[in-house]
């Protein structure tokens, strides 16, 4: 049973985790009573959580029909990625003068070590662990709370899409490594335009790699 502090937020987090992991399937019908019974909570905080997840794009509340898990298809993924590219490039403009040089160098060293570890062992775990390090560094130093909040929501949606195709492109983190290093190499020089160009190229490549894997899926999510 979930504890009672910030209960609706805990329910929201739990349901989001179940959707992103695939435990709740796209298009699956849910009921407030079933969720409340399963989590051993009252209906009111479940309704609040469902309402927020509807606004975030994880659930769809259909009047007189019920609550359904949203379908995250290729078109929606592309739309989400395009918004992310625009906002993250804005974050570069805001953050580039503010990020301490030592944090940029440390991030680069972490990526380098993760790449060397993969080369030596074939183990992707360190690359997976630091995959969002660069992006979090840029967004967090934008010092714009609204931008940070929106990017967090987009990251969750994109994470959902990546989970759908993750088994089909396990080496995607390897492909992204030189792109991350290239971004950090121009970011350390405080070159906003070149950093934005390198970041845009990386995110567009990420979108292309994901869509290619999606097309090859025997069970396409659209």
mmCIF file with all atom_site columns, C-alpha atoms in Angstrom:
data_model
loop_
_atom_site.group_PDB
_atom_site.id
_atom_site.type_symbol
_atom_site.label_atom_id
_atom_site.label_alt_id
_atom_site.label_comp_id
_atom_site.label_asym_id
_atom_site.label_entity_id
_atom_site.label_seq_id
_atom_site.pdbx_PDB_ins_code
_atom_site.Cartn_x
_atom_site.Cartn_y
_atom_site.Cartn_z
_atom_site.occupancy
_atom_site.B_iso_or_equiv
_atom_site.pdbx_formal_charge
_atom_site.auth_seq_id
_atom_site.auth_comp_id
_atom_site.auth_asym_id
_atom_site.auth_atom_id
_atom_site.pdbx_PDB_model_num
ATOM 1   C CA . UNK A 1 1   ? 0.000   0.000  0.000   1.00 0.00 ? 1   UNK A CA 1
ATOM 2   C CA . UNK A 1 2   ? 1.226   3.495  -0.822  1.00 0.00 ? 2   UNK A CA 1
ATOM 3   C CA . UNK A 1 3   ? 1.761   5.845  2.118   1.00 0.00 ? 3   UNK A CA 1
ATOM 4   C CA . UNK A 1 4   ? -0.510  8.864  2.447   1.00 0.00 ? 4   UNK A CA 1
ATOM 5   C CA . UNK A 1 5   ? 1.950   11.746 1.898   1.00 0.00 ? 5   UNK A CA 1
ATOM 6   C CA . UNK A 1 6   ? 1.379   13.412 -1.473  1.00 0.00 ? 6   UNK A CA 1
ATOM 7   C CA . UNK A 1 7   ? -0.754  10.393 -2.282  1.00 0.00 ? 7   UNK A CA 1
ATOM 8   C CA . UNK A 1 8   ? -2.038  11.518 -5.669  1.00 0.00 ? 8   UNK A CA 1
ATOM 9   C CA . UNK A 1 9   ? 1.533   12.280 -6.800  1.00 0.00 ? 9   UNK A CA 1
ATOM 10  C CA . UNK A 1 10  ? 2.656   8.818  -5.715  1.00 0.00 ? 10  UNK A CA 1
ATOM 11  C CA . UNK A 1 11  ? -0.233  7.263  -7.638  1.00 0.00 ? 11  UNK A CA 1
ATOM 12  C CA . UNK A 1 12  ? 0.671   9.373  -10.675 1.00 0.00 ? 12  UNK A CA 1
ATOM 13  C CA . UNK A 1 13  ? 4.290   8.196  -10.482 1.00 0.00 ? 13  UNK A CA 1
ATOM 14  C CA . UNK A 1 14  ? 3.239   4.569  -10.090 1.00 0.00 ? 14  UNK A CA 1
ATOM 15  C CA . UNK A 1 15  ? 0.836   4.639  -13.032 1.00 0.00 ? 15  UNK A CA 1
ATOM 16  C CA . UNK A 1 16  ? 3.381   6.451  -15.210 1.00 0.00 ? 16  UNK A CA 1
ATOM 17  C CA . UNK A 1 17  ? 5.971   3.801  -14.355 1.00 0.00 ? 17  UNK A CA 1
ATOM 18  C CA . UNK A 1 18  ? 3.541   1.017  -15.276 1.00 0.00 ? 18  UNK A CA 1
ATOM 19  C CA . UNK A 1 19  ? 2.719   2.691  -18.602 1.00 0.00 ? 19  UNK A CA 1
ATOM 20  C CA . UNK A 1 20  ? 6.355   3.345  -19.523 1.00 0.00 ? 20  UNK A CA 1
ATOM 21  C CA . UNK A 1 21  ? 7.378   -0.215 -18.608 1.00 0.00 ? 21  UNK A CA 1
ATOM 22  C CA . UNK A 1 22  ? 4.586   -1.742 -20.662 1.00 0.00 ? 22  UNK A CA 1
ATOM 23  C CA . UNK A 1 23  ? 2.773   -3.259 -17.689 1.00 0.00 ? 23  UNK A CA 1
ATOM 24  C CA . UNK A 1 24  ? -0.189  -1.155 -18.809 1.00 0.00 ? 24  UNK A CA 1
ATOM 25  C CA . UNK A 1 25  ? -0.632  -1.502 -22.565 1.00 0.00 ? 25  UNK A CA 1
ATOM 26  C CA . UNK A 1 26  ? -1.476  1.256  -25.068 1.00 0.00 ? 26  UNK A CA 1
ATOM 27  C CA . UNK A 1 27  ? -5.245  1.366  -25.510 1.00 0.00 ? 27  UNK A CA 1
ATOM 28  C CA . UNK A 1 28  ? -5.918  -0.590 -22.315 1.00 0.00 ? 28  UNK A CA 1
ATOM 29  C CA . UNK A 1 29  ? -9.077  0.487  -20.489 1.00 0.00 ? 29  UNK A CA 1
ATOM 30  C CA . UNK A 1 30  ? -8.704  1.361  -16.803 1.00 0.00 ? 30  UNK A CA 1
ATOM 31  C CA . UNK A 1 31  ? -11.218 2.210  -14.117 1.00 0.00 ? 31  UNK A CA 1
ATOM 32  C CA . UNK A 1 32  ? -10.782 4.454  -11.100 1.00 0.00 ? 32  UNK A CA 1
ATOM 33  C CA . UNK A 1 33  ? -12.186 1.738  -8.816  1.00 0.00 ? 33  UNK A CA 1
ATOM 34  C CA . UNK A 1 34  ? -9.814  -0.928 -10.138 1.00 0.00 ? 34  UNK A CA 1
ATOM 35  C CA . UNK A 1 35  ? -6.775  1.313  -9.680  1.00 0.00 ? 35  UNK A CA 1
ATOM 36  C CA . UNK A 1 36  ? -7.911  2.328  -6.204  1.00 0.00 ? 36  UNK A CA 1
ATOM 37  C CA . UNK A 1 37  ? -8.501  -1.283 -5.205  1.00 0.00 ? 37  UNK A CA 1
ATOM 38  C CA . UNK A 1 38  ? -5.170  -2.487 -6.544  1.00 0.00 ? 38  UNK A CA 1
ATOM 39  C CA . UNK A 1 39  ? -3.221  0.273  -4.780  1.00 0.00 ? 39  UNK A CA 1
ATOM 40  C CA . UNK A 1 40  ? -5.436  0.129  -1.677  1.00 0.00 ? 40  UNK A CA 1
ATOM 41  C CA . UNK A 1 41  ? -6.303  3.820  -1.735  1.00 0.00 ? 41  UNK A CA 1
ATOM 42  C CA . UNK A 1 42  ? -9.476  5.854  -2.028  1.00 0.00 ? 42  UNK A CA 1
ATOM 43  C CA . UNK A 1 43  ? -10.895 6.963  -5.356  1.00 0.00 ? 43  UNK A CA 1
ATOM 44  C CA . UNK A 1 44  ? -10.288 10.710 -4.921  1.00 0.00 ? 44  UNK A CA 1
ATOM 45  C CA . UNK A 1 45  ? -6.459  10.762 -5.190  1.00 0.00 ? 45  UNK A CA 1
ATOM 46  C CA . UNK A 1 46  ? -6.704  8.312  -8.101  1.00 0.00 ? 46  UNK A CA 1
ATOM 47  C CA . UNK A 1 47  ? -8.993  10.755 -9.934  1.00 0.00 ? 47  UNK A CA 1
ATOM 48  C CA . UNK A 1 48  ? -6.484  13.564 -9.325  1.00 0.00 ? 48  UNK A CA 1
ATOM 49  C CA . UNK A 1 49  ? -3.613  11.442 -10.629 1.00 0.00 ? 49  UNK A CA 1
ATOM 50  C CA . UNK A 1 50  ? -5.597  10.331 -13.684 1.00 0.00 ? 50  UNK A CA 1
ATOM 51  C CA . UNK A 1 51  ? -6.515  13.938 -14.471 1.00 0.00 ? 51  UNK A CA 1
ATOM 52  C CA . UNK A 1 52  ? -2.850  14.977 -14.432 1.00 0.00 ? 52  UNK A CA 1
ATOM 53  C CA . UNK A 1 53  ? -1.762  11.998 -16.525 1.00 0.00 ? 53  UNK A CA 1
ATOM 54  C CA . UNK A 1 54  ? -4.466  12.898 -19.026 1.00 0.00 ? 54  UNK A CA 1
ATOM 55  C CA . UNK A 1 55  ? -2.962  16.380 -19.284 1.00 0.00 ? 55  UNK A CA 1
ATOM 56  C CA . UNK A 1 56  ? 0.556   14.940 -19.669 1.00 0.00 ? 56  UNK A CA 1
ATOM 57  C CA . UNK A 1 57  ? -0.481  12.602 -22.472 1.00 0.00 ? 57  UNK A CA 1
ATOM 58  C CA . UNK A 1 58  ? -0.146  9.238  -20.729 1.00 0.00 ? 58  UNK A CA 1
ATOM 59  C CA . UNK A 1 59  ? -3.866  8.601  -20.245 1.00 0.00 ? 59  UNK A CA 1
ATOM 60  C CA . UNK A 1 60  ? -6.954  9.615  -22.172 1.00 0.00 ? 60  UNK A CA 1
ATOM 61  C CA . UNK A 1 61  ? -10.169 10.352 -20.282 1.00 0.00 ? 61  UNK A CA 1
ATOM 62  C CA . UNK A 1 62  ? -13.065 9.767  -22.671 1.00 0.00 ? 62  UNK A CA 1
ATOM 63  C CA . UNK A 1 63  ? -16.390 11.163 -21.398 1.00 0.00 ? 63  UNK A CA 1
ATOM 64  C CA . UNK A 1 64  ? -18.938 8.398  -20.783 1.00 0.00 ? 64  UNK A CA 1
ATOM 65  C CA . UNK A 1 65  ? -16.433 5.807  -22.047 1.00 0.00 ? 65  UNK A CA 1
ATOM 66  C CA . UNK A 1 66  ? -13.778 5.613  -19.366 1.00 0.00 ? 66  UNK A CA 1
ATOM 67  C CA . UNK A 1 67  ? -10.029 5.966  -18.975 1.00 0.00 ? 67  UNK A CA 1
ATOM 68  C CA . UNK A 1 68  ? -7.579  4.510  -21.485 1.00 0.00 ? 68  UNK A CA 1
ATOM 69  C CA . UNK A 1 69  ? -3.819  4.286  -21.744 1.00 0.00 ? 69  UNK A CA 1
ATOM 70  C CA . UNK A 1 70  ? -2.780  6.582  -24.581 1.00 0.00 ? 70  UNK A CA 1
ATOM 71  C CA . UNK A 1 71  ? -1.287  5.156  -27.759 1.00 0.00 ? 71  UNK A CA 1
ATOM 72  C CA . UNK A 1 72  ? 2.203   6.503  -28.376 1.00 0.00 ? 72  UNK A CA 1
ATOM 73  C CA . UNK A 1 73  ? 2.791   6.102  -32.097 1.00 0.00 ? 73  UNK A CA 1
ATOM 74  C CA . UNK A 1 74  ? 5.504   7.251  -34.489 1.00 0.00 ? 74  UNK A CA 1
ATOM 75  C CA . UNK A 1 75  ? 3.721   10.463 -35.435 1.00 0.00 ? 75  UNK A CA 1
ATOM 76  C CA . UNK A 1 76  ? 3.382   11.494 -31.811 1.00 0.00 ? 76  UNK A CA 1
ATOM 77  C CA . UNK A 1 77  ? 7.003   10.583 -31.136 1.00 0.00 ? 77  UNK A CA 1
ATOM 78  C CA . UNK A 1 78  ? 8.156   12.819 -34.007 1.00 0.00 ? 78  UNK A CA 1
ATOM 79  C CA . UNK A 1 79  ? 5.991   15.697 -32.778 1.00 0.00 ? 79  UNK A CA 1
ATOM 80  C CA . UNK A 1 80  ? 7.385   15.322 -29.258 1.00 0.00 ? 80  UNK A CA 1
ATOM 81  C CA . UNK A 1 81  ? 10.973  15.164 -30.478 1.00 0.00 ? 81  UNK A CA 1
ATOM 82  C CA . UNK A 1 82  ? 10.573  18.297 -32.583 1.00 0.00 ? 82  UNK A CA 1
ATOM 83  C CA . UNK A 1 83  ? 9.372   20.214 -29.520 1.00 0.00 ? 83  UNK A CA 1
ATOM 84  C CA . UNK A 1 84  ? 12.246  18.796 -27.487 1.00 0.00 ? 84  UNK A CA 1
ATOM 85  C CA . UNK A 1 85  ? 14.805  19.877 -30.118 1.00 0.00 ? 85  UNK A CA 1
ATOM 86  C CA . UNK A 1 86  ? 13.475  23.445 -30.144 1.00 0.00 ? 86  UNK A CA 1
ATOM 87  C CA . UNK A 1 87  ? 13.379  23.763 -26.357 1.00 0.00 ? 87  UNK A CA 1
ATOM 88  C CA . UNK A 1 88  ? 16.716  22.080 -25.696 1.00 0.00 ? 88  UNK A CA 1
ATOM 89  C CA . UNK A 1 89  ? 18.411  24.374 -28.210 1.00 0.00 ? 89  UNK A CA 1
ATOM 90  C CA . UNK A 1 90  ? 16.903  27.290 -26.276 1.00 0.00 ? 90  UNK A CA 1
ATOM 91  C CA . UNK A 1 91  ? 18.253  25.734 -23.076 1.00 0.00 ? 91  UNK A CA 1
ATOM 92  C CA . UNK A 1 92  ? 21.750  25.757 -24.618 1.00 0.00 ? 92  UNK A CA 1
ATOM 93  C CA . UNK A 1 93  ? 21.487  29.492 -25.198 1.00 0.00 ? 93  UNK A CA 1
ATOM 94  C CA . UNK A 1 94  ? 20.497  30.067 -21.568 1.00 0.00 ? 94  UNK A CA 1
ATOM 95  C CA . UNK A 1 95  ? 22.849  27.543 -19.984 1.00 0.00 ? 95  UNK A CA 1
ATOM 96  C CA . UNK A 1 96  ? 26.101  27.798 -21.956 1.00 0.00 ? 96  UNK A CA 1
ATOM 97  C CA . UNK A 1 97  ? 27.467  30.836 -20.059 1.00 0.00 ? 97  UNK A CA 1
ATOM 98  C CA . UNK A 1 98  ? 26.430  29.349 -16.688 1.00 0.00 ? 98  UNK A CA 1
ATOM 99  C CA . UNK A 1 99  ? 27.704  25.766 -16.667 1.00 0.00 ? 99  UNK A CA 1
ATOM 100 C CA . UNK A 1 100 ? 30.977  25.533 -14.706 1.00 0.00 ? 100 UNK A CA 1
ATOM 101 C CA . UNK A 1 101 ? 33.832  24.319 -16.887 1.00 0.00 ? 101 UNK A CA 1
ATOM 102 C CA . UNK A 1 102 ? 34.697  21.575 -14.415 1.00 0.00 ? 102 UNK A CA 1
ATOM 103 C CA . UNK A 1 103 ? 31.198  20.108 -14.768 1.00 0.00 ? 103 UNK A CA 1
ATOM 104 C CA . UNK A 1 104 ? 31.549  20.006 -18.541 1.00 0.00 ? 104 UNK A CA 1
ATOM 105 C CA . UNK A 1 105 ? 34.953  18.329 -18.270 1.00 0.00 ? 105 UNK A CA 1
ATOM 106 C CA . UNK A 1 106 ? 33.622  15.865 -15.702 1.00 0.00 ? 106 UNK A CA 1
ATOM 107 C CA . UNK A 1 107 ? 30.692  14.965 -17.938 1.00 0.00 ? 107 UNK A CA 1
ATOM 108 C CA . UNK A 1 108 ? 33.025  14.357 -20.861 1.00 0.00 ? 108 UNK A CA 1
ATOM 109 C CA . UNK A 1 109 ? 35.237  12.140 -18.701 1.00 0.00 ? 109 UNK A CA 1
ATOM 110 C CA . UNK A 1 110 ? 32.222  10.084 -17.627 1.00 0.00 ? 110 UNK A CA 1
ATOM 111 C CA . UNK A 1 111 ? 31.164  9.513  -21.230 1.00 0.00 ? 111 UNK A CA 1
ATOM 112 C CA . UNK A 1 112 ? 34.736  8.626  -22.188 1.00 0.00 ? 112 UNK A CA 1
ATOM 113 C CA . UNK A 1 113 ? 35.035  6.091  -19.352 1.00 0.00 ? 113 UNK A CA 1
ATOM 114 C CA . UNK A 1 114 ? 31.664  4.571  -20.235 1.00 0.00 ? 114 UNK A CA 1
ATOM 115 C CA . UNK A 1 115 ? 32.766  4.170  -23.858 1.00 0.00 ? 115 UNK A CA 1
ATOM 116 C CA . UNK A 1 116 ? 36.049  2.570  -22.846 1.00 0.00 ? 116 UNK A CA 1
ATOM 117 C CA . UNK A 1 117 ? 34.221  0.227  -20.473 1.00 0.00 ? 117 UNK A CA 1
ATOM 118 C CA . UNK A 1 118 ? 31.930  -0.873 -23.302 1.00 0.00 ? 118 UNK A CA 1
ATOM 119 C CA . UNK A 1 119 ? 34.883  -1.424 -25.651 1.00 0.00 ? 119 UNK A CA 1
ATOM 120 C CA . UNK A 1 120 ? 36.629  -3.562 -23.048 1.00 0.00 ? 120 UNK A CA 1
ATOM 121 C CA . UNK A 1 121 ? 33.636  -5.549 -21.790 1.00 0.00 ? 121 UNK A CA 1
ATOM 122 C CA . UNK A 1 122 ? 30.733  -5.199 -24.251 1.00 0.00 ? 122 UNK A CA 1
ATOM 123 C CA . UNK A 1 123 ? 28.658  -4.026 -21.270 1.00 0.00 ? 123 UNK A CA 1
ATOM 124 C CA . UNK A 1 124 ? 26.329  -1.107 -22.096 1.00 0.00 ? 124 UNK A CA 1
ATOM 125 C CA . UNK A 1 125 ? 25.346  -0.364 -18.484 1.00 0.00 ? 125 UNK A CA 1
ATOM 126 C CA . UNK A 1 126 ? 27.629  2.657  -17.994 1.00 0.00 ? 126 UNK A CA 1
ATOM 127 C CA . UNK A 1 127 ? 26.578  4.188  -21.318 1.00 0.00 ? 127 UNK A CA 1
ATOM 128 C CA . UNK A 1 128 ? 22.933  3.741  -20.353 1.00 0.00 ? 128 UNK A CA 1
ATOM 129 C CA . UNK A 1 129 ? 23.593  5.284  -16.943 1.00 0.00 ? 129 UNK A CA 1
ATOM 130 C CA . UNK A 1 130 ? 25.149  8.466  -18.341 1.00 0.00 ? 130 UNK A CA 1
ATOM 131 C CA . UNK A 1 131 ? 23.002  8.758  -21.474 1.00 0.00 ? 131 UNK A CA 1
ATOM 132 C CA . UNK A 1 132 ? 21.032  11.781 -20.218 1.00 0.00 ? 132 UNK A CA 1
ATOM 133 C CA . UNK A 1 133 ? 23.924  13.362 -18.311 1.00 0.00 ? 133 UNK A CA 1
ATOM 134 C CA . UNK A 1 134 ? 24.660  16.002 -20.967 1.00 0.00 ? 134 UNK A CA 1
ATOM 135 C CA . UNK A 1 135 ? 21.006  16.853 -21.506 1.00 0.00 ? 135 UNK A CA 1
ATOM 136 C CA . UNK A 1 136 ? 20.320  17.185 -17.777 1.00 0.00 ? 136 UNK A CA 1
ATOM 137 C CA . UNK A 1 137 ? 23.409  19.375 -17.396 1.00 0.00 ? 137 UNK A CA 1
ATOM 138 C CA . UNK A 1 138 ? 22.189  21.784 -20.071 1.00 0.00 ? 138 UNK A CA 1
ATOM 139 C CA . UNK A 1 139 ? 18.547  21.943 -18.986 1.00 0.00 ? 139 UNK A CA 1
ATOM 140 C CA . UNK A 1 140 ? 19.272  22.270 -15.260 1.00 0.00 ? 140 UNK A CA 1
ATOM 141 C CA . UNK A 1 141 ? 21.631  25.214 -15.860 1.00 0.00 ? 141 UNK A CA 1
ATOM 142 C CA . UNK A 1 142 ? 19.074  27.071 -17.979 1.00 0.00 ? 142 UNK A CA 1
ATOM 143 C CA . UNK A 1 143 ? 17.731  28.319 -14.629 1.00 0.00 ? 143 UNK A CA 1
ATOM 144 C CA . UNK A 1 144 ? 14.272  28.578 -16.183 1.00 0.00 ? 144 UNK A CA 1
ATOM 145 C CA . UNK A 1 145 ? 11.737  26.655 -14.039 1.00 0.00 ? 145 UNK A CA 1
ATOM 146 C CA . UNK A 1 146 ? 9.069   26.537 -16.758 1.00 0.00 ? 146 UNK A CA 1
ATOM 147 C CA . UNK A 1 147 ? 11.516  25.197 -19.335 1.00 0.00 ? 147 UNK A CA 1
ATOM 148 C CA . UNK A 1 148 ? 12.837  22.626 -16.850 1.00 0.00 ? 148 UNK A CA 1
ATOM 149 C CA . UNK A 1 149 ? 9.305   21.441 -16.051 1.00 0.00 ? 149 UNK A CA 1
ATOM 150 C CA . UNK A 1 150 ? 8.270   21.113 -19.698 1.00 0.00 ? 150 UNK A CA 1
ATOM 151 C CA . UNK A 1 151 ? 11.494  19.287 -20.575 1.00 0.00 ? 151 UNK A CA 1
ATOM 152 C CA . UNK A 1 152 ? 10.886  16.832 -17.738 1.00 0.00 ? 152 UNK A CA 1
ATOM 153 C CA . UNK A 1 153 ? 7.452   16.020 -19.158 1.00 0.00 ? 153 UNK A CA 1
ATOM 154 C CA . UNK A 1 154 ? 8.847   15.599 -22.668 1.00 0.00 ? 154 UNK A CA 1
ATOM 155 C CA . UNK A 1 155 ? 11.667  13.380 -21.395 1.00 0.00 ? 155 UNK A CA 1
ATOM 156 C CA . UNK A 1 156 ? 9.123   11.020 -19.824 1.00 0.00 ? 156 UNK A CA 1
ATOM 157 C CA . UNK A 1 157 ? 7.150   10.763 -23.069 1.00 0.00 ? 157 UNK A CA 1
ATOM 158 C CA . UNK A 1 158 ? 10.305  10.164 -25.106 1.00 0.00 ? 158 UNK A CA 1
ATOM 159 C CA . UNK A 1 159 ? 11.467  7.602  -22.544 1.00 0.00 ? 159 UNK A CA 1
ATOM 160 C CA . UNK A 1 160 ? 8.186   5.776  -23.118 1.00 0.00 ? 160 UNK A CA 1
ATOM 161 C CA . UNK A 1 161 ? 8.860   5.635  -26.870 1.00 0.00 ? 161 UNK A CA 1
ATOM 162 C CA . UNK A 1 162 ? 12.428  4.475  -26.329 1.00 0.00 ? 162 UNK A CA 1
ATOM 163 C CA . UNK A 1 163 ? 11.186  1.658  -24.116 1.00 0.00 ? 163 UNK A CA 1
ATOM 164 C CA . UNK A 1 164 ? 8.880   0.507  -26.904 1.00 0.00 ? 164 UNK A CA 1
ATOM 165 C CA . UNK A 1 165 ? 11.838  -0.020 -29.259 1.00 0.00 ? 165 UNK A CA 1
ATOM 166 C CA . UNK A 1 166 ? 14.712  -0.472 -26.787 1.00 0.00 ? 166 UNK A CA 1
ATOM 167 C CA . UNK A 1 167 ? 15.165  -4.175 -27.492 1.00 0.00 ? 167 UNK A CA 1
ATOM 168 C CA . UNK A 1 168 ? 15.492  -3.440 -31.200 1.00 0.00 ? 168 UNK A CA 1
ATOM 169 C CA . UNK A 1 169 ? 18.311  -0.899 -30.903 1.00 0.00 ? 169 UNK A CA 1
ATOM 170 C CA . UNK A 1 170 ? 20.451  -1.931 -27.914 1.00 0.00 ? 170 UNK A CA 1
ATOM 171 C CA . UNK A 1 171 ? 23.511  -0.233 -29.453 1.00 0.00 ? 171 UNK A CA 1
ATOM 172 C CA . UNK A 1 172 ? 21.798  3.158  -29.740 1.00 0.00 ? 172 UNK A CA 1
ATOM 173 C CA . UNK A 1 173 ? 23.789  4.418  -26.744 1.00 0.00 ? 173 UNK A CA 1
ATOM 174 C CA . UNK A 1 174 ? 27.012  3.487  -28.548 1.00 0.00 ? 174 UNK A CA 1
ATOM 175 C CA . UNK A 1 175 ? 25.964  5.446  -31.627 1.00 0.00 ? 175 UNK A CA 1
ATOM 176 C CA . UNK A 1 176 ? 25.158  8.455  -29.428 1.00 0.00 ? 176 UNK A CA 1
ATOM 177 C CA . UNK A 1 177 ? 28.530  8.487  -27.632 1.00 0.00 ? 177 UNK A CA 1
ATOM 178 C CA . UNK A 1 178 ? 30.597  10.407 -30.242 1.00 0.00 ? 178 UNK A CA 1
ATOM 179 C CA . UNK A 1 179 ? 27.678  12.824 -30.647 1.00 0.00 ? 179 UNK A CA 1
ATOM 180 C CA . UNK A 1 180 ? 27.631  13.545 -26.914 1.00 0.00 ? 180 UNK A CA 1
ATOM 181 C CA . UNK A 1 181 ? 31.395  14.074 -26.910 1.00 0.00 ? 181 UNK A CA 1
ATOM 182 C CA . UNK A 1 182 ? 31.155  16.448 -29.897 1.00 0.00 ? 182 UNK A CA 1
ATOM 183 C CA . UNK A 1 183 ? 28.534  18.557 -28.103 1.00 0.00 ? 183 UNK A CA 1
ATOM 184 C CA . UNK A 1 184 ? 30.657  18.804 -24.961 1.00 0.00 ? 184 UNK A CA 1
ATOM 185 C CA . UNK A 1 185 ? 33.738  19.758 -26.987 1.00 0.00 ? 185 UNK A CA 1
ATOM 186 C CA . UNK A 1 186 ? 32.032  22.881 -28.335 1.00 0.00 ? 186 UNK A CA 1
ATOM 187 C CA . UNK A 1 187 ? 30.097  23.585 -25.143 1.00 0.00 ? 187 UNK A CA 1
ATOM 188 C CA . UNK A 1 188 ? 33.356  23.928 -23.188 1.00 0.00 ? 188 UNK A CA 1
ATOM 189 C CA . UNK A 1 189 ? 34.278  26.738 -25.607 1.00 0.00 ? 189 UNK A CA 1
ATOM 190 C CA . UNK A 1 190 ? 30.966  28.522 -24.837 1.00 0.00 ? 190 UNK A CA 1
ATOM 191 C CA . UNK A 1 191 ? 30.184  28.441 -28.554 1.00 0.00 ? 191 UNK A CA 1
ATOM 192 C CA . UNK A 1 192 ? 26.396  28.603 -28.440 1.00 0.00 ? 192 UNK A CA 1
ATOM 193 C CA . UNK A 1 193 ? 25.729  28.305 -32.170 1.00 0.00 ? 193 UNK A CA 1
ATOM 194 C CA . UNK A 1 194 ? 27.988  25.306 -32.710 1.00 0.00 ? 194 UNK A CA 1
ATOM 195 C CA . UNK A 1 195 ? 26.670  23.640 -29.566 1.00 0.00 ? 195 UNK A CA 1
ATOM 196 C CA . UNK A 1 196 ? 23.112  24.111 -30.795 1.00 0.00 ? 196 UNK A CA 1
ATOM 197 C CA . UNK A 1 197 ? 24.042  22.665 -34.201 1.00 0.00 ? 197 UNK A CA 1
ATOM 198 C CA . UNK A 1 198 ? 25.749  19.644 -32.636 1.00 0.00 ? 198 UNK A CA 1
ATOM 199 C CA . UNK A 1 199 ? 22.842  19.096 -30.242 1.00 0.00 ? 199 UNK A CA 1
ATOM 200 C CA . UNK A 1 200 ? 20.262  19.387 -33.018 1.00 0.00 ? 200 UNK A CA 1
ATOM 201 C CA . UNK A 1 201 ? 22.181  16.871 -35.156 1.00 0.00 ? 201 UNK A CA 1
ATOM 202 C CA . UNK A 1 202 ? 22.373  14.445 -32.225 1.00 0.00 ? 202 UNK A CA 1
ATOM 203 C CA . UNK A 1 203 ? 18.658  14.667 -31.413 1.00 0.00 ? 203 UNK A CA 1
ATOM 204 C CA . UNK A 1 204 ? 17.691  14.337 -35.072 1.00 0.00 ? 204 UNK A CA 1
ATOM 205 C CA . UNK A 1 205 ? 19.917  11.258 -35.312 1.00 0.00 ? 205 UNK A CA 1
ATOM 206 C CA . UNK A 1 206 ? 18.281  9.878  -32.159 1.00 0.00 ? 206 UNK A CA 1
ATOM 207 C CA . UNK A 1 207 ? 14.864  10.405 -33.728 1.00 0.00 ? 207 UNK A CA 1
ATOM 208 C CA . UNK A 1 208 ? 15.978  8.722  -36.952 1.00 0.00 ? 208 UNK A CA 1
ATOM 209 C CA . UNK A 1 209 ? 17.498  5.730  -35.119 1.00 0.00 ? 209 UNK A CA 1
ATOM 210 C CA . UNK A 1 210 ? 14.357  5.270  -33.038 1.00 0.00 ? 210 UNK A CA 1
ATOM 211 C CA . UNK A 1 211 ? 12.020  5.492  -36.030 1.00 0.00 ? 211 UNK A CA 1
ATOM 212 C CA . UNK A 1 212 ? 14.168  3.016  -37.981 1.00 0.00 ? 212 UNK A CA 1
ATOM 213 C CA . UNK A 1 213 ? 13.988  0.544  -35.096 1.00 0.00 ? 213 UNK A CA 1
ATOM 214 C CA . UNK A 1 214 ? 10.248  1.158  -34.807 1.00 0.00 ? 214 UNK A CA 1
ATOM 215 C CA . UNK A 1 215 ? 9.769   0.357  -38.496 1.00 0.00 ? 215 UNK A CA 1
ATOM 216 C CA . UNK A 1 216 ? 11.625  -2.927 -38.010 1.00 0.00 ? 216 UNK A CA 1
ATOM 217 C CA . UNK A 1 217 ? 9.488   -3.981 -35.055 1.00 0.00 ? 217 UNK A CA 1
ATOM 218 C CA . UNK A 1 218 ? 7.324   -7.051 -35.694 1.00 0.00 ? 218 UNK A CA 1
ATOM 219 C CA . UNK A 1 219 ? 4.778   -5.518 -33.316 1.00 0.00 ? 219 UNK A CA 1
ATOM 220 C CA . UNK A 1 220 ? 4.668   -1.860 -34.260 1.00 0.00 ? 220 UNK A CA 1
ATOM 221 C CA . UNK A 1 221 ? 3.155   0.341  -31.589 1.00 0.00 ? 221 UNK A CA 1
ATOM 222 C CA . UNK A 1 222 ? 0.900   2.227  -33.954 1.00 0.00 ? 222 UNK A CA 1
#
